[in-house]
PDB file of C-alpha atoms in Angstrom:
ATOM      1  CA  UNK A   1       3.059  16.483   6.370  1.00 58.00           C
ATOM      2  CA  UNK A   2       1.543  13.506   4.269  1.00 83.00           C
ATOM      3  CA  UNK A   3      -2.168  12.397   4.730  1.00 93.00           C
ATOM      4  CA  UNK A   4      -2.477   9.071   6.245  1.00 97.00           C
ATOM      5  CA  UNK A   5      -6.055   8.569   5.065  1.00 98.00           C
ATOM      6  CA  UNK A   6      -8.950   6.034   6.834  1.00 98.00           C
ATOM      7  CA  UNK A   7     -11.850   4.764   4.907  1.00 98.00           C
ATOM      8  CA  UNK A   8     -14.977   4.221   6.627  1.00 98.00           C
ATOM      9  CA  UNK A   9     -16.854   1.405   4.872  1.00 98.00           C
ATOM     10  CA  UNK A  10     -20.433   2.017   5.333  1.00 98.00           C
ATOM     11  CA  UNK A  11     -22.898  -1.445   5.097  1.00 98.00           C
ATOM     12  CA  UNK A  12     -26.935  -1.090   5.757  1.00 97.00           C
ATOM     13  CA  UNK A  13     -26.980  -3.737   8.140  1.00 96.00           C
ATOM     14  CA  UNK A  14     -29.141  -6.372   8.588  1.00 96.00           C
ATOM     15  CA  UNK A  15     -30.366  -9.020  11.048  1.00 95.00           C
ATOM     16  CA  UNK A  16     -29.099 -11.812   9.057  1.00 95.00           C
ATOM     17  CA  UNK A  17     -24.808 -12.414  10.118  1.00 94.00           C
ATOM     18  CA  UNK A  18     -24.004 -12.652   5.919  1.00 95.00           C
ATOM     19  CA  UNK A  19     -24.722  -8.860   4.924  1.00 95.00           C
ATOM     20  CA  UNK A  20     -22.106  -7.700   7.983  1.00 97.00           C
ATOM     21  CA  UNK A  21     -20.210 -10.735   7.107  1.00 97.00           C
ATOM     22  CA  UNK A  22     -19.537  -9.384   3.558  1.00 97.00           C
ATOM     23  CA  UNK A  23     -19.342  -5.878   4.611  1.00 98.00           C
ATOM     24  CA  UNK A  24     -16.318  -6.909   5.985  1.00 98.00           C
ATOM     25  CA  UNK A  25     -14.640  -9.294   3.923  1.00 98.00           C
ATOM     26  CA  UNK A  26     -14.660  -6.425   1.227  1.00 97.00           C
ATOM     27  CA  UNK A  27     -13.204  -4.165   4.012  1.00 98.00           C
ATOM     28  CA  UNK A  28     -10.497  -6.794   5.083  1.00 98.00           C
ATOM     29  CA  UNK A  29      -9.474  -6.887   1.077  1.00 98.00           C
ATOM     30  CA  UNK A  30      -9.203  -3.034   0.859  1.00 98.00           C
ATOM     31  CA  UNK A  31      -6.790  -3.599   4.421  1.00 98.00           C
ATOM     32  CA  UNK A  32      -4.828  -6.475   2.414  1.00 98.00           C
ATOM     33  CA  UNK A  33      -4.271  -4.760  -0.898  1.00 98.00           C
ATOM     34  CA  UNK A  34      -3.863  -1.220   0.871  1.00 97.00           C
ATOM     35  CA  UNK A  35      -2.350  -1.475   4.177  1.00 97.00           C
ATOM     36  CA  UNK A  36      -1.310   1.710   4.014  1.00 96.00           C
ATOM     37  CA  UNK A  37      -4.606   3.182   4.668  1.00 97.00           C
ATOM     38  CA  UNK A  38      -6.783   2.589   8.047  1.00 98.00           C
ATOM     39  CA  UNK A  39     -10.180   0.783   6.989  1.00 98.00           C
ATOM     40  CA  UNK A  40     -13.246   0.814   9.268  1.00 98.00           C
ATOM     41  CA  UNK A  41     -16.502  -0.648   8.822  1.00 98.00           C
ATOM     42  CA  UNK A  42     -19.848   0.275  10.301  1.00 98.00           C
ATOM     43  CA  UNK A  43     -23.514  -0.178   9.590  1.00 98.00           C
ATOM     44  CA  UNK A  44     -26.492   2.075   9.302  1.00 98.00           C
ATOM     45  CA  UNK A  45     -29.262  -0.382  11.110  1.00 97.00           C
ATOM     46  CA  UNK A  46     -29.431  -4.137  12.527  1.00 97.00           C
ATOM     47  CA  UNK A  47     -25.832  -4.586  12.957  1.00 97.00           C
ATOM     48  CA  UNK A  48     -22.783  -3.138  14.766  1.00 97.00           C
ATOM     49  CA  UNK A  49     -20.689  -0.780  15.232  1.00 98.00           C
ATOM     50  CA  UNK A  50     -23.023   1.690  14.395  1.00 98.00           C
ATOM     51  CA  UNK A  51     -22.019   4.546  11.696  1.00 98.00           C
ATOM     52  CA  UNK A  52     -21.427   7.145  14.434  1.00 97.00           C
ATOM     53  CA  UNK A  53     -19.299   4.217  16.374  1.00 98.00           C
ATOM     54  CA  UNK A  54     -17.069   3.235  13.262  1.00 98.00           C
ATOM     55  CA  UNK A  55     -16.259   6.892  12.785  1.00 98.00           C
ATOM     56  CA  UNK A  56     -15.106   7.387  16.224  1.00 98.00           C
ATOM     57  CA  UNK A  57     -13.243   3.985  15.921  1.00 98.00           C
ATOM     58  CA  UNK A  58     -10.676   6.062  14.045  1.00 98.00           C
ATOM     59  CA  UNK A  59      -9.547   7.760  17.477  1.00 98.00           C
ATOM     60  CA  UNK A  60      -6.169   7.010  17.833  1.00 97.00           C
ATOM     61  CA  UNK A  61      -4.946   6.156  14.493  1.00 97.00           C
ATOM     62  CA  UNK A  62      -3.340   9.363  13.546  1.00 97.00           C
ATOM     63  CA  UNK A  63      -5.174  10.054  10.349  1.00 98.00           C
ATOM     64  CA  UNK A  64      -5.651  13.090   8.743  1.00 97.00           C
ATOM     65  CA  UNK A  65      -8.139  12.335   6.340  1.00 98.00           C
ATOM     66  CA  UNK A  66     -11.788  10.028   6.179  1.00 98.00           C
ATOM     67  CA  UNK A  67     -13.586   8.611   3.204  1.00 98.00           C
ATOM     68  CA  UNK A  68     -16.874   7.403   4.156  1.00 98.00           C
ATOM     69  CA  UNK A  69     -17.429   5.073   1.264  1.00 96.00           C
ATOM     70  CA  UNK A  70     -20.575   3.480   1.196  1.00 97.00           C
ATOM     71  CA  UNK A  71     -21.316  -0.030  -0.092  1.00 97.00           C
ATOM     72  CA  UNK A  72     -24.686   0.239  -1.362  1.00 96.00           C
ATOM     73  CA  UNK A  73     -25.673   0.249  -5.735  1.00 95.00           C
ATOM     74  CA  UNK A  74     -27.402   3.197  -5.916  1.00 95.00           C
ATOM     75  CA  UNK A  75     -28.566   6.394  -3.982  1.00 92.00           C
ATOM     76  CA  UNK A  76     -31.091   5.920  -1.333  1.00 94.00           C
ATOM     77  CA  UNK A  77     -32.542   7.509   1.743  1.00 96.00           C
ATOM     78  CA  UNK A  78     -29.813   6.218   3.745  1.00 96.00           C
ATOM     79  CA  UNK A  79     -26.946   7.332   1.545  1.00 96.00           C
ATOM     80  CA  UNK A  80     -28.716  11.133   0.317  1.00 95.00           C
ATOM     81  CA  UNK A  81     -29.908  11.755   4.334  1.00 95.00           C
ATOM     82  CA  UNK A  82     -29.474   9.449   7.061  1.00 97.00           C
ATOM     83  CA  UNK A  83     -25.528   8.577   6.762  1.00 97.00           C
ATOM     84  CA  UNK A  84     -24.818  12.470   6.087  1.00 97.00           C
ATOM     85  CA  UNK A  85     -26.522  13.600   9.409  1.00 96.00           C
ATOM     86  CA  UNK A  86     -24.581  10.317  10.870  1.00 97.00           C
ATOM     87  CA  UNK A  87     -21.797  12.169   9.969  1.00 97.00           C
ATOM     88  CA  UNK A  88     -22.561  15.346   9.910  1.00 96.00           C
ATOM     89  CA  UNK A  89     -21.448  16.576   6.364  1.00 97.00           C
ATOM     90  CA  UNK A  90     -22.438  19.386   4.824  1.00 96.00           C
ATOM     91  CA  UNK A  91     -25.192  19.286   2.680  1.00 91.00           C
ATOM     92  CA  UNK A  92     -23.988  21.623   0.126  1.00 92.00           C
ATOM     93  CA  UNK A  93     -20.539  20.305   0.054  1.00 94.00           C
ATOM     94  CA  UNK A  94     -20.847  16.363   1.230  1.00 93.00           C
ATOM     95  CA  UNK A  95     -18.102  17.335   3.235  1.00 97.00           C
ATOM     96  CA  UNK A  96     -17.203  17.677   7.124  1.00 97.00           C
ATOM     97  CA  UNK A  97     -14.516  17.100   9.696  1.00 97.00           C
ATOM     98  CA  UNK A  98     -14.858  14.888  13.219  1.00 98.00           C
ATOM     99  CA  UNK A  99     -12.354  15.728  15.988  1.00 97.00           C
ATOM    100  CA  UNK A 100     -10.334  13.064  16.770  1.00 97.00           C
ATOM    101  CA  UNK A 101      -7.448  13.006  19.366  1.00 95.00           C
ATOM    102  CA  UNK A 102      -7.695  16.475  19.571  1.00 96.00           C
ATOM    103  CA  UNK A 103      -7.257  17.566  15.857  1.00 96.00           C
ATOM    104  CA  UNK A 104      -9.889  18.306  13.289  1.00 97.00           C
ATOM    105  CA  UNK A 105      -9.947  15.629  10.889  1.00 98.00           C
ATOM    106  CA  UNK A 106     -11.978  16.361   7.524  1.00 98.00           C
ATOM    107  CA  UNK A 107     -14.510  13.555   5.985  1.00 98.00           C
ATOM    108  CA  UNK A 108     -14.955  13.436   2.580  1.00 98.00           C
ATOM    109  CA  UNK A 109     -18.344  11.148   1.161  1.00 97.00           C
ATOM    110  CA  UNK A 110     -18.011   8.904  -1.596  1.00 96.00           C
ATOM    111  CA  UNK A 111     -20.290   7.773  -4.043  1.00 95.00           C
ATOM    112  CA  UNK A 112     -22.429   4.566  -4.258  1.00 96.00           C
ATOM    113  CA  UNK A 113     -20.996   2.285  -6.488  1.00 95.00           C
ATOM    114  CA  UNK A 114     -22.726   2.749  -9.321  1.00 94.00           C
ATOM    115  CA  UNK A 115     -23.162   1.145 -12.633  1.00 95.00           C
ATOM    116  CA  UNK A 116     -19.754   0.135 -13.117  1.00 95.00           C
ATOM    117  CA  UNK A 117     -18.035  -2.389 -15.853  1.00 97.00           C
ATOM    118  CA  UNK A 118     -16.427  -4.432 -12.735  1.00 96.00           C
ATOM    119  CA  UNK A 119     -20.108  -4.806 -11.072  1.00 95.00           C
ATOM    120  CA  UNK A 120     -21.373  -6.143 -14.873  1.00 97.00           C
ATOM    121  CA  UNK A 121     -18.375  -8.336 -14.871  1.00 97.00           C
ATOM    122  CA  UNK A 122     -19.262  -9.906 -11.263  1.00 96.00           C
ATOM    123  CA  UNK A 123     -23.109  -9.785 -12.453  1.00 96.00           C
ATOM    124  CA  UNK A 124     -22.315 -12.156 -15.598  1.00 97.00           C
ATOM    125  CA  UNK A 125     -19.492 -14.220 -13.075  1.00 97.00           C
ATOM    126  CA  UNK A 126     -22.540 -15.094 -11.020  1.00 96.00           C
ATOM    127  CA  UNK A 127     -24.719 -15.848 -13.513  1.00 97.00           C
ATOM    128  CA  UNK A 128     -21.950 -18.732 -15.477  1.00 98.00           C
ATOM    129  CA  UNK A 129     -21.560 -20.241 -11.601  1.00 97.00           C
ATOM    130  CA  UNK A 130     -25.432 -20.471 -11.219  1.00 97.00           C
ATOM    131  CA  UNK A 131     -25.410 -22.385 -14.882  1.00 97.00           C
TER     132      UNK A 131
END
């Protein structure tokens, strides 16, 4: 059997429309680049579908696999405790499993993004458009 895999893009949230609003975009380019995989988005406070919500979301979908990927720099409260118990991973492992349409389905947790080359790239794009 071959893993049809859903990532579960994770946003903070806010009560502003443009942090959801970019949460999104970046999830709709994952979709358009990689429509093989089922992409989700949900939020950890101020804006909807909830983390909890977007997991569930997945109901129906037939995958076998979840990569809660979180869209936030660096390691936080939200990303070391609060998303984790959203999800209810294991603390030891980062690891867990939902149960959707009947079937265990595991979730693995994916780093923040880091310092990256790509995100110093963007950094230094932004900086030529402001001059």
């Amino acid at each position: 059997m071959s893993e049809k895999i859903g990532f579960l893009v994770i946003g903070h949230g806010s009560k502003l429309p443009y942090n959801k609003q970019a949460v999104t975009e970046i999830a709709n380019m994952i979709t358009e680049n990689h429509p093989e995989y089922v992409v989700k988005v949900g939020f950890v406070e101020h804006s909807e579908p909830k983390v909890k919500e977007a997991l569930m979301s997945f109901e129906g979908t037939g995958v076998t696999k979840i990569s809660a990927t979180p869209v936030f720099l660096a390691s936080g409260v939200h990303l070391t405790e609060d998303i984790p118990d959203f999800l209810d991973l294991d603390p030891e492992t980062n690891q867990g499993e939902v149960e959707l349409d009947g079937k265990k389905v595991r979730i693995v947790y994916a780093k923040p993004l880091g310092s990256d080359r790509l995100i110093a790239d963007l950094i230094f794009k932004r900086v030529q458009e402001a001059l």
